Each structure stands twice: as structure tokens, then as C-alpha cells.
Amino acid sequence: MLREALPHGCTCSLLPPPPLLPPWGQPAGTGSPGEFLTVGLASVRRPRGYYLPATLQSLFKQSTEEELQEMVVVVHLADTDPIWNVRVATNIAHKFAHHILLGRLLLIHAPHEFYPTLEGLKRNYNDPEERVRFRSKQNVDYAFLLAFAANLSSYYLMIEDDVWCAKSFLTAIRKALASHEGSYWATLEFSKLGYIGKLYRSSDLPRLARFLLLFYQEMPCDWLLVHFRLLLTQKDVIRFKPSLFQHMGLYSSFQGTVNRLEDDEFQADALDLPDNPPAALFTSMSVFENYEPLKAYSTAEGYFWGKDPAAGSVFSIVFQQPAHVTRVRVRTGSDERRGDFLHAGVLELGRWRRAGSWDCSAYTTVGTFEKGTFEQRGLERGMPGPVDCVRIRVTQDQSEWLIIQSIDIWTTAGT
């Protein structure tokens, strides 16, 4: 049995290799963070459904060869039945032998004797005893996984064992990191579901592992992850849209209950993500509470919500530097407030920002909103040069307020 030392002082055993695949599960350069990204997931036997091979297939198939060279995937086979663990390890090893031999796929298992007690735990939130045992063990499963992965790469991505991945998600993550270079963050999120798509610096993994172990019986893992982010003084959620990961499983790993969770902001092609250049945002509408304009344009959680939009009301995006805009997509309204969409409006591109003003002196209308949505490509063909402003203008009074969910802008280099 091969063993790897964990940063917090325990050990984690690699599952024994099946015949004809020696020496298997050993990453090239273990202990040296040469790779860019580790993708980590824990898997246990489900009463119904088995999604792990499809998840791994998606991870590898949706990545280019160049991206795979910067990535390692670690699977913690964490079931209490050793026969199941070995059977799954053997199956995965044969299906993904190429990636295992290249050190891109590692299968690990933390022995049962390393776990704290899972009996007689506190029943916080009046959860049934079986539910408390399940979620407490899950916290420890993740803690061992995080500790093992701490020295494998620069960044760590947490997913579950039943997800689809967007094409070139690694490149999209690298792009997102570049947009936050120089700013402080503890967690970046690439999905709005559970543990899926949470990104951490690998240097934070040892203390996150200890945190999960310390409070393993208190609450579910996704709640603990929120507390960890807040303790590291990141107050606001930083979530990138569209989402890069989609939940595929129909049955939960807890008692096989039906779980139809889906991320309605998932986009299958990560290479099609918007650029949203640095900009200042302004509106002539009164803003409701803290639903500020920036929330429609940035990675901040939430949306813009304006009061009493009237004909002539505007929502303006003023770029820090002129940009060649090729495509714009705006979504208004919400499922909860179905009437709060833009009933009548146009999108305008502006040039020649006025001196001492956050506005442009000339605007060109490029299209109208249809049922609260605007999307148009090829905008560069109608503009003779770079754009300084993008403006949404209301063209008709409406009694409902206005929610702008998202504004996505694509640009290209130009002369």
C-alpha cells in the first residue's frame, strides 16, 4: 500500500494498482506545485445512480491537450466498503489508464480508522441522526482530499462526482484569475450549486482541511465553506457567469433521493465567455436598496434593480479605455419578479467621451430589446472605431421596476 503524508499529520493511502498498471496513481513531481490546477472530488457508493466515469470523461474530453498538461485530477474514493472502493478503482484505472500513467488522474482513499467518531453526534438543525452522520463524514472526506491536494498545484477546484464541464473550463478559470490579479479573494465560484466549482489557492488548503475537521459535525460542508470565506475576510460572493459546471446526477448520494438540481446559468462552451472591460457604471433610475448597477456587470452576486423606469431613463457603461465591441448580451427580469423586465428599450454604442463627464457625445442605436432580452453580434461592422460607452435606454414608461440580471460584452483587439 503506497502512502502519502498529509500536511496535518495523518496519512492517506493510495489504492493498490490493478495488474498491468504499475506504478499507478503517482503524480509526476508530487510535492512541487508545478501544475496550474488540481480538480478534486470525493465519491461514495450511491443507492441509485453512478456518475463518476461520466464526470471524469467530461473533465478530460472538455480540455485540450495543452490544458491537460496543466491539470491533475484527484478522486477520493471514500466509501466505507473497501470492496466497492477497489472495484471502482479498478474500473476507473482501465477506463482512464492513459491519464493515470501520465500522472493526471490520482485515486486516493483515507482509511476508516483515521476518521473521528461518526456516532452520537450533535443533531444541529434537528436533522435526523442518519443525515448528521452522512454530512459529518462528507466533511471529513473533503478534509482528507484537501490535505492531500495541498502541494500538487497553484490552485484547487472543488467539484462533485456528478457534473458536466464546460469546454476549456481551465482556460476560462485562468482568464477569471487574470481579471482579479492584484485583488484579494479567498474563494472564486464558477457555479451556483453546492460544492461545485469552488476555486481556492492551494496555499489555503491545509487550513481549510483543518477547519472542516474541527467543525465536521456542526453543519453541512457548503455552509462551512461560506464561514471559511467570511473568516478570511471575503465578505461578498465572487461568482463568475455563465457557470462552467452543471449538475448531472438525478439521484443523491444520501439515501438515493431524487435530486433535480440544475444551474440555469451553465454555458457549455467556456471559450465563449464575455470580456466585460473595466468600466464605470451609472444610471438615471433610483436604485432599490443595495441592488447597485455594478451587480449587473461584474462578478458580484445579485443584480441591478431600478425604480420607476420611464421613457428616457438610461443605464450607462463607460469604459476606462476605448474598446472594439463585437457583441453585447443583456438579460432583464427574473423568475421571482416576472414583470420587472425592460418592456421597451434600445441598446446604444457611444463614442467621444465628454471631458469631465461620464458620458459620450454621440450614440448609435444598434438594436432593440425583445421580451426583455438583447443580444447582437457583429457590432464592430457598424462602428467605425472603438467604443467608449454602452448605454441601455428605456423608450416607454412602465409601471413595473426594472431588474437587469446581466450585461455581457465581448471585445476584440483592433486598430
Short mmCIF file of N, CA and C in Angstrom, two decimals, residues 254-401:
data_model
loop_
_atom_site.label_atom_id
_atom_site.label_comp_id
_atom_site.label_asym_id
_atom_site.label_seq_id
_atom_site.Cartn_x
_atom_site.Cartn_y
_atom_site.Cartn_z
N PHE A 254 -27.08 10.66 -0.77
CA PHE A 254 -27.70 10.40 0.52
C PHE A 254 -29.05 9.73 0.31
N GLN A 255 -29.12 8.45 0.60
CA GLN A 255 -30.34 7.65 0.56
C GLN A 255 -30.97 7.55 -0.82
N GLY A 256 -30.25 7.96 -1.87
CA GLY A 256 -30.75 7.79 -3.23
C GLY A 256 -31.96 8.61 -3.57
N THR A 257 -32.20 9.70 -2.82
CA THR A 257 -33.36 10.54 -3.11
C THR A 257 -33.18 11.27 -4.42
N VAL A 258 -34.30 11.58 -5.09
CA VAL A 258 -34.24 12.28 -6.37
C VAL A 258 -33.75 13.71 -6.14
N ASN A 259 -32.78 14.13 -6.96
CA ASN A 259 -32.18 15.45 -6.83
C ASN A 259 -32.05 16.06 -8.23
N ARG A 260 -32.98 16.95 -8.57
CA ARG A 260 -33.02 17.50 -9.92
C ARG A 260 -32.36 18.87 -10.03
N LEU A 261 -31.39 19.16 -9.18
CA LEU A 261 -30.73 20.45 -9.20
C LEU A 261 -30.06 20.71 -10.56
N GLU A 262 -30.28 21.90 -11.09
CA GLU A 262 -29.59 22.32 -12.30
C GLU A 262 -29.21 23.78 -12.18
N ASP A 263 -28.10 24.13 -12.78
CA ASP A 263 -27.64 25.52 -12.80
C ASP A 263 -28.11 26.15 -14.10
N ASP A 264 -29.09 27.07 -14.00
CA ASP A 264 -29.65 27.66 -15.21
C ASP A 264 -28.71 28.67 -15.87
N GLU A 265 -27.53 28.89 -15.26
CA GLU A 265 -26.56 29.82 -15.85
C GLU A 265 -25.36 29.09 -16.45
N PHE A 266 -25.49 27.77 -16.59
CA PHE A 266 -24.41 26.98 -17.18
C PHE A 266 -24.31 27.25 -18.67
N GLN A 267 -23.08 27.36 -19.17
CA GLN A 267 -22.83 27.52 -20.61
C GLN A 267 -21.79 26.49 -21.03
N ALA A 268 -22.11 25.70 -22.05
CA ALA A 268 -21.29 24.55 -22.39
C ALA A 268 -19.94 24.91 -23.00
N ASP A 269 -19.81 26.10 -23.57
CA ASP A 269 -18.56 26.48 -24.23
C ASP A 269 -17.91 27.63 -23.48
N ALA A 270 -16.88 27.33 -22.70
CA ALA A 270 -16.23 28.36 -21.88
C ALA A 270 -15.40 29.31 -22.73
N LEU A 271 -15.08 28.93 -23.96
CA LEU A 271 -14.32 29.83 -24.82
C LEU A 271 -15.18 31.00 -25.30
N ASP A 272 -16.48 30.92 -25.04
CA ASP A 272 -17.39 31.96 -25.47
C ASP A 272 -17.74 32.93 -24.34
N LEU A 273 -16.90 32.99 -23.32
CA LEU A 273 -17.18 33.85 -22.18
C LEU A 273 -16.94 35.32 -22.54
N PRO A 274 -17.74 36.23 -21.98
CA PRO A 274 -17.58 37.66 -22.28
C PRO A 274 -16.32 38.25 -21.66
N ASP A 275 -15.94 39.43 -22.16
CA ASP A 275 -14.74 40.11 -21.66
C ASP A 275 -15.06 41.15 -20.59
N ASN A 276 -16.17 41.86 -20.72
CA ASN A 276 -16.57 42.92 -19.80
C ASN A 276 -15.38 43.77 -19.36
N PRO A 277 -14.91 44.66 -20.24
CA PRO A 277 -13.74 45.50 -19.91
C PRO A 277 -14.00 46.35 -18.67
N PRO A 278 -12.95 46.75 -17.96
CA PRO A 278 -13.11 47.64 -16.79
C PRO A 278 -13.90 48.88 -17.16
N ALA A 279 -14.87 49.24 -16.32
CA ALA A 279 -15.76 50.35 -16.67
C ALA A 279 -16.37 50.94 -15.41
N ALA A 280 -16.89 52.14 -15.56
CA ALA A 280 -17.73 52.78 -14.54
C ALA A 280 -19.17 52.66 -14.98
N LEU A 281 -20.09 52.49 -14.01
CA LEU A 281 -21.49 52.29 -14.34
C LEU A 281 -22.35 53.38 -13.70
N PHE A 282 -23.34 53.86 -14.46
CA PHE A 282 -24.21 54.94 -14.00
C PHE A 282 -25.63 54.67 -14.46
N THR A 283 -26.60 55.19 -13.72
CA THR A 283 -27.99 55.10 -14.12
C THR A 283 -28.75 56.33 -13.66
N SER A 284 -29.75 56.71 -14.44
CA SER A 284 -30.61 57.83 -14.04
C SER A 284 -31.78 57.35 -13.19
N MET A 285 -31.94 56.04 -13.06
CA MET A 285 -33.02 55.48 -12.25
C MET A 285 -32.63 55.44 -10.79
N SER A 286 -33.61 55.53 -9.90
CA SER A 286 -33.36 55.36 -8.47
C SER A 286 -33.07 53.88 -8.21
N VAL A 287 -32.04 53.63 -7.41
CA VAL A 287 -31.62 52.27 -7.13
C VAL A 287 -32.32 51.76 -5.87
N PHE A 288 -32.89 50.58 -5.94
CA PHE A 288 -33.55 49.98 -4.79
C PHE A 288 -32.52 49.32 -3.88
N GLU A 289 -32.49 49.79 -2.62
CA GLU A 289 -31.61 49.25 -1.58
C GLU A 289 -30.19 49.07 -2.12
N ASN A 290 -29.63 47.85 -2.03
CA ASN A 290 -28.24 47.67 -2.45
C ASN A 290 -28.13 46.94 -3.79
N TYR A 291 -29.17 47.00 -4.61
CA TYR A 291 -29.14 46.35 -5.92
C TYR A 291 -28.48 47.31 -6.93
N GLU A 292 -27.19 47.50 -6.77
CA GLU A 292 -26.46 48.54 -7.47
C GLU A 292 -26.13 48.16 -8.91
N PRO A 293 -25.87 49.16 -9.77
CA PRO A 293 -25.58 48.88 -11.18
C PRO A 293 -24.44 47.88 -11.39
N LEU A 294 -23.40 47.95 -10.56
CA LEU A 294 -22.23 47.09 -10.74
C LEU A 294 -22.60 45.61 -10.71
N LYS A 295 -23.66 45.26 -9.99
CA LYS A 295 -24.02 43.85 -9.85
C LYS A 295 -24.50 43.24 -11.16
N ALA A 296 -24.94 44.05 -12.09
CA ALA A 296 -25.35 43.53 -13.39
C ALA A 296 -24.17 43.28 -14.32
N TYR A 297 -23.01 43.88 -14.01
CA TYR A 297 -21.88 43.87 -14.94
C TYR A 297 -20.69 43.08 -14.42
N SER A 298 -20.57 42.98 -13.11
CA SER A 298 -19.38 42.38 -12.50
C SER A 298 -19.67 40.97 -12.03
N THR A 299 -18.70 40.39 -11.32
CA THR A 299 -18.85 39.04 -10.77
C THR A 299 -19.55 39.06 -9.42
N ALA A 300 -19.95 40.22 -8.93
CA ALA A 300 -20.65 40.29 -7.66
C ALA A 300 -21.99 39.57 -7.74
N GLU A 301 -22.37 38.91 -6.66
CA GLU A 301 -23.64 38.20 -6.62
C GLU A 301 -24.80 39.20 -6.67
N GLY A 302 -25.84 38.85 -7.40
CA GLY A 302 -27.02 39.70 -7.42
C GLY A 302 -27.25 40.37 -8.77
N TYR A 303 -28.08 41.42 -8.76
CA TYR A 303 -28.46 42.08 -10.00
C TYR A 303 -28.82 43.54 -9.70
N PHE A 304 -28.98 44.32 -10.77
CA PHE A 304 -29.41 45.71 -10.62
C PHE A 304 -30.94 45.74 -10.55
N TRP A 305 -31.47 46.63 -9.68
CA TRP A 305 -32.92 46.78 -9.55
C TRP A 305 -33.23 48.26 -9.43
N GLY A 306 -33.83 48.81 -10.49
CA GLY A 306 -34.12 50.24 -10.53
C GLY A 306 -35.60 50.52 -10.39
N LYS A 307 -35.90 51.63 -9.73
CA LYS A 307 -37.29 52.03 -9.50
C LYS A 307 -37.81 52.89 -10.66
N ASP A 308 -39.08 52.73 -10.97
CA ASP A 308 -39.84 53.63 -11.84
C ASP A 308 -39.11 54.01 -13.13
N PRO A 309 -38.74 53.03 -13.94
CA PRO A 309 -38.13 53.39 -15.23
C PRO A 309 -39.14 54.10 -16.12
N ALA A 310 -38.70 55.17 -16.76
CA ALA A 310 -39.56 55.96 -17.64
C ALA A 310 -38.86 56.17 -18.97
N ALA A 311 -39.61 56.56 -19.97
CA ALA A 311 -39.02 56.86 -21.28
C ALA A 311 -37.88 57.86 -21.10
N GLY A 312 -36.71 57.52 -21.60
CA GLY A 312 -35.53 58.38 -21.44
C GLY A 312 -34.61 57.96 -20.33
N SER A 313 -35.05 57.07 -19.41
CA SER A 313 -34.16 56.56 -18.37
C SER A 313 -33.01 55.78 -19.01
N VAL A 314 -31.81 55.89 -18.43
CA VAL A 314 -30.65 55.23 -19.03
C VAL A 314 -29.86 54.45 -17.98
N PHE A 315 -29.15 53.45 -18.48
CA PHE A 315 -28.18 52.68 -17.71
C PHE A 315 -26.92 52.67 -18.57
N SER A 316 -25.84 53.30 -18.08
CA SER A 316 -24.65 53.53 -18.91
C SER A 316 -23.43 52.79 -18.39
N ILE A 317 -22.67 52.25 -19.32
CA ILE A 317 -21.37 51.62 -19.04
C ILE A 317 -20.33 52.45 -19.76
N VAL A 318 -19.40 53.02 -19.01
CA VAL A 318 -18.37 53.88 -19.58
C VAL A 318 -17.01 53.20 -19.37
N PHE A 319 -16.38 52.77 -20.46
CA PHE A 319 -15.12 52.04 -20.38
C PHE A 319 -13.98 52.93 -19.89
N GLN A 320 -13.07 52.32 -19.14
CA GLN A 320 -11.86 53.04 -18.75
C GLN A 320 -11.00 53.35 -19.96
N GLN A 321 -10.98 52.42 -20.92
CA GLN A 321 -10.25 52.61 -22.17
C GLN A 321 -11.18 52.25 -23.32
N PRO A 322 -11.14 52.98 -24.44
CA PRO A 322 -11.98 52.63 -25.58
C PRO A 322 -11.78 51.18 -26.00
N ALA A 323 -12.86 50.53 -26.46
CA ALA A 323 -12.79 49.11 -26.79
C ALA A 323 -13.56 48.85 -28.09
N HIS A 324 -13.08 47.87 -28.85
CA HIS A 324 -13.77 47.44 -30.07
C HIS A 324 -14.80 46.38 -29.67
N VAL A 325 -16.05 46.78 -29.57
CA VAL A 325 -17.13 45.91 -29.11
C VAL A 325 -17.66 45.10 -30.29
N THR A 326 -17.70 43.78 -30.11
CA THR A 326 -18.17 42.89 -31.18
C THR A 326 -19.54 42.30 -30.89
N ARG A 327 -19.87 42.19 -29.62
CA ARG A 327 -21.12 41.50 -29.26
C ARG A 327 -21.58 42.00 -27.89
N VAL A 328 -22.89 42.14 -27.72
CA VAL A 328 -23.46 42.52 -26.42
C VAL A 328 -24.68 41.64 -26.15
N ARG A 329 -24.79 41.20 -24.90
CA ARG A 329 -25.96 40.44 -24.48
C ARG A 329 -26.44 41.00 -23.14
N VAL A 330 -27.73 41.34 -23.06
CA VAL A 330 -28.32 41.88 -21.83
C VAL A 330 -29.55 41.06 -21.49
N ARG A 331 -29.64 40.63 -20.24
CA ARG A 331 -30.82 39.90 -19.76
C ARG A 331 -31.48 40.71 -18.66
N THR A 332 -32.79 40.92 -18.77
CA THR A 332 -33.52 41.65 -17.74
C THR A 332 -34.64 40.77 -17.19
N GLY A 333 -35.18 41.18 -16.02
CA GLY A 333 -36.25 40.43 -15.38
C GLY A 333 -35.70 39.29 -14.53
N SER A 334 -36.60 38.56 -13.86
CA SER A 334 -36.22 37.41 -13.04
C SER A 334 -37.41 36.49 -12.88
N ASP A 335 -37.15 35.26 -12.47
CA ASP A 335 -38.23 34.30 -12.25
C ASP A 335 -39.13 34.75 -11.11
N GLU A 336 -38.53 35.41 -10.11
CA GLU A 336 -39.30 35.83 -8.95
C GLU A 336 -40.14 37.07 -9.25
N ARG A 337 -39.62 37.97 -10.08
CA ARG A 337 -40.31 39.22 -10.43
C ARG A 337 -40.47 39.27 -11.95
N ARG A 338 -41.41 38.51 -12.44
CA ARG A 338 -41.54 38.32 -13.88
C ARG A 338 -41.90 39.60 -14.63
N GLY A 339 -42.54 40.56 -13.95
CA GLY A 339 -42.92 41.78 -14.62
C GLY A 339 -41.83 42.83 -14.68
N ASP A 340 -40.75 42.63 -13.92
CA ASP A 340 -39.70 43.64 -13.81
C ASP A 340 -38.63 43.50 -14.89
N PHE A 341 -39.08 43.39 -16.13
CA PHE A 341 -38.13 43.34 -17.25
C PHE A 341 -38.28 44.61 -18.07
N LEU A 342 -37.36 44.83 -18.99
CA LEU A 342 -37.42 46.02 -19.83
C LEU A 342 -38.47 45.79 -20.93
N HIS A 343 -39.60 46.48 -20.80
CA HIS A 343 -40.70 46.28 -21.74
C HIS A 343 -40.40 46.88 -23.11
N ALA A 344 -39.71 48.02 -23.13
CA ALA A 344 -39.36 48.66 -24.40
C ALA A 344 -38.07 49.44 -24.21
N GLY A 345 -37.09 49.14 -25.02
CA GLY A 345 -35.81 49.82 -24.88
C GLY A 345 -34.87 49.52 -26.02
N VAL A 346 -33.79 50.27 -26.08
CA VAL A 346 -32.78 50.09 -27.13
C VAL A 346 -31.40 50.02 -26.50
N LEU A 347 -30.46 49.46 -27.25
CA LEU A 347 -29.06 49.47 -26.84
C LEU A 347 -28.30 50.38 -27.78
N GLU A 348 -27.45 51.23 -27.19
CA GLU A 348 -26.70 52.21 -27.96
C GLU A 348 -25.22 52.11 -27.66
N LEU A 349 -24.40 52.33 -28.68
CA LEU A 349 -22.95 52.41 -28.52
C LEU A 349 -22.52 53.87 -28.69
N GLY A 350 -21.67 54.35 -27.78
CA GLY A 350 -21.29 55.75 -27.80
C GLY A 350 -19.80 55.95 -28.04
N ARG A 351 -19.47 57.09 -28.64
CA ARG A 351 -18.07 57.47 -28.90
C ARG A 351 -17.82 58.87 -28.37
N TRP A 352 -16.55 59.17 -28.22
CA TRP A 352 -16.08 60.50 -27.82
C TRP A 352 -16.63 60.89 -26.43
N ARG A 353 -16.03 60.29 -25.44
CA ARG A 353 -16.44 60.61 -24.08
C ARG A 353 -16.19 62.08 -23.79
N ARG A 354 -17.17 62.73 -23.21
CA ARG A 354 -17.06 64.16 -22.92
C ARG A 354 -16.05 64.41 -21.83
N ALA A 355 -15.25 65.46 -22.00
CA ALA A 355 -14.25 65.84 -20.99
C ALA A 355 -14.94 66.20 -19.68
N GLY A 356 -14.45 65.61 -18.59
CA GLY A 356 -15.01 65.90 -17.28
C GLY A 356 -16.39 65.32 -17.06
N SER A 357 -16.81 64.39 -17.93
CA SER A 357 -18.16 63.81 -17.81
C SER A 357 -18.08 62.31 -18.04
N TRP A 358 -18.97 61.60 -17.36
CA TRP A 358 -19.07 60.16 -17.57
C TRP A 358 -20.19 59.89 -18.57
N ASP A 359 -20.00 60.39 -19.80
CA ASP A 359 -20.99 60.22 -20.84
C ASP A 359 -20.29 60.41 -22.18
N CYS A 360 -20.97 60.01 -23.25
CA CYS A 360 -20.42 60.19 -24.60
C CYS A 360 -21.23 61.24 -25.35
N SER A 361 -20.59 61.86 -26.32
CA SER A 361 -21.25 62.95 -27.04
C SER A 361 -22.06 62.46 -28.22
N ALA A 362 -21.86 61.22 -28.68
CA ALA A 362 -22.60 60.71 -29.84
C ALA A 362 -22.91 59.23 -29.63
N TYR A 363 -24.15 58.87 -29.85
CA TYR A 363 -24.59 57.47 -29.69
C TYR A 363 -25.21 56.96 -30.97
N THR A 364 -24.99 55.67 -31.22
CA THR A 364 -25.61 54.98 -32.34
C THR A 364 -26.47 53.84 -31.80
N THR A 365 -27.74 53.81 -32.17
CA THR A 365 -28.63 52.72 -31.76
C THR A 365 -28.32 51.49 -32.60
N VAL A 366 -28.06 50.36 -31.93
CA VAL A 366 -27.68 49.14 -32.65
C VAL A 366 -28.75 48.06 -32.59
N GLY A 367 -29.79 48.24 -31.76
CA GLY A 367 -30.85 47.23 -31.71
C GLY A 367 -31.83 47.50 -30.59
N THR A 368 -32.92 46.74 -30.61
CA THR A 368 -33.98 46.90 -29.61
C THR A 368 -34.09 45.63 -28.75
N PHE A 369 -34.67 45.80 -27.58
CA PHE A 369 -34.91 44.68 -26.68
C PHE A 369 -36.17 43.94 -27.11
N GLU A 370 -36.09 42.62 -27.06
CA GLU A 370 -37.23 41.77 -27.37
C GLU A 370 -37.54 40.91 -26.15
N LYS A 371 -38.72 41.11 -25.57
CA LYS A 371 -39.14 40.37 -24.38
C LYS A 371 -38.09 40.45 -23.27
N GLY A 372 -37.52 41.63 -23.12
CA GLY A 372 -36.58 41.87 -22.02
C GLY A 372 -35.16 41.44 -22.27
N THR A 373 -34.85 40.98 -23.48
CA THR A 373 -33.50 40.47 -23.78
C THR A 373 -32.95 41.16 -25.02
N PHE A 374 -31.64 41.44 -24.98
CA PHE A 374 -30.94 41.96 -26.16
C PHE A 374 -29.71 41.10 -26.40
N GLU A 375 -29.51 40.68 -27.62
CA GLU A 375 -28.25 40.02 -27.99
C GLU A 375 -27.99 40.26 -29.45
N GLN A 376 -26.78 40.76 -29.74
CA GLN A 376 -26.42 41.04 -31.13
C GLN A 376 -24.92 40.86 -31.31
N ARG A 377 -24.55 40.23 -32.40
CA ARG A 377 -23.15 40.01 -32.76
C ARG A 377 -22.78 40.91 -33.94
N GLY A 378 -21.49 40.93 -34.24
CA GLY A 378 -21.02 41.68 -35.40
C GLY A 378 -21.15 43.18 -35.24
N LEU A 379 -21.16 43.68 -34.03
CA LEU A 379 -21.36 45.12 -33.81
C LEU A 379 -20.21 45.96 -34.34
N GLU A 380 -19.03 45.36 -34.45
CA GLU A 380 -17.88 46.11 -34.93
C GLU A 380 -18.05 46.55 -36.38
N ARG A 381 -18.91 45.86 -37.12
CA ARG A 381 -19.10 46.20 -38.53
C ARG A 381 -19.88 47.50 -38.70
N GLY A 382 -20.65 47.89 -37.66
CA GLY A 382 -21.43 49.11 -37.78
C GLY A 382 -20.80 50.31 -37.10
N MET A 383 -19.63 50.12 -36.48
CA MET A 383 -18.95 51.23 -35.79
C MET A 383 -17.60 51.47 -36.44
N PRO A 384 -17.28 52.71 -36.79
CA PRO A 384 -16.03 53.00 -37.49
C PRO A 384 -14.79 52.91 -36.62
N GLY A 385 -14.95 52.83 -35.31
CA GLY A 385 -13.79 52.80 -34.43
C GLY A 385 -14.15 52.28 -33.06
N PRO A 386 -13.26 52.42 -32.10
CA PRO A 386 -13.51 51.91 -30.75
C PRO A 386 -14.65 52.66 -30.06
N VAL A 387 -15.26 51.97 -29.10
CA VAL A 387 -16.43 52.48 -28.38
C VAL A 387 -16.00 52.92 -26.98
N ASP A 388 -16.55 54.03 -26.52
CA ASP A 388 -16.30 54.50 -25.16
C ASP A 388 -17.44 54.17 -24.20
N CYS A 389 -18.67 54.07 -24.72
CA CYS A 389 -19.84 53.89 -23.86
C CYS A 389 -20.78 52.85 -24.46
N VAL A 390 -21.43 52.10 -23.58
CA VAL A 390 -22.55 51.23 -23.96
C VAL A 390 -23.73 51.67 -23.09
N ARG A 391 -24.87 51.96 -23.74
CA ARG A 391 -26.00 52.52 -22.99
C ARG A 391 -27.30 51.78 -23.29
N ILE A 392 -28.02 51.46 -22.22
CA ILE A 392 -29.38 50.93 -22.32
C ILE A 392 -30.32 52.11 -22.09
N ARG A 393 -31.24 52.34 -23.05
CA ARG A 393 -32.17 53.47 -22.91
C ARG A 393 -33.61 52.96 -22.96
N VAL A 394 -34.36 53.33 -21.94
CA VAL A 394 -35.77 52.98 -21.88
C VAL A 394 -36.54 53.87 -22.85
N THR A 395 -37.44 53.29 -23.65
CA THR A 395 -38.16 54.08 -24.66
C THR A 395 -39.65 54.20 -24.38
N GLN A 396 -40.08 53.62 -23.26
CA GLN A 396 -41.51 53.69 -22.94
C GLN A 396 -41.68 53.61 -21.43
N ASP A 397 -42.57 54.46 -20.88
CA ASP A 397 -42.86 54.37 -19.44
C ASP A 397 -43.38 52.98 -19.09
N GLN A 398 -42.99 52.48 -17.92
CA GLN A 398 -43.56 51.23 -17.42
C GLN A 398 -43.78 51.33 -15.93
N SER A 399 -44.86 50.72 -15.46
CA SER A 399 -45.20 50.80 -14.03
C SER A 399 -44.34 49.88 -13.20
N GLU A 400 -43.87 48.77 -13.78
CA GLU A 400 -43.01 47.83 -13.04
C GLU A 400 -41.58 48.38 -12.95
N TRP A 401 -40.90 48.00 -11.90
CA TRP A 401 -39.48 48.34 -11.78
C TRP A 401 -38.68 47.53 -12.80
#
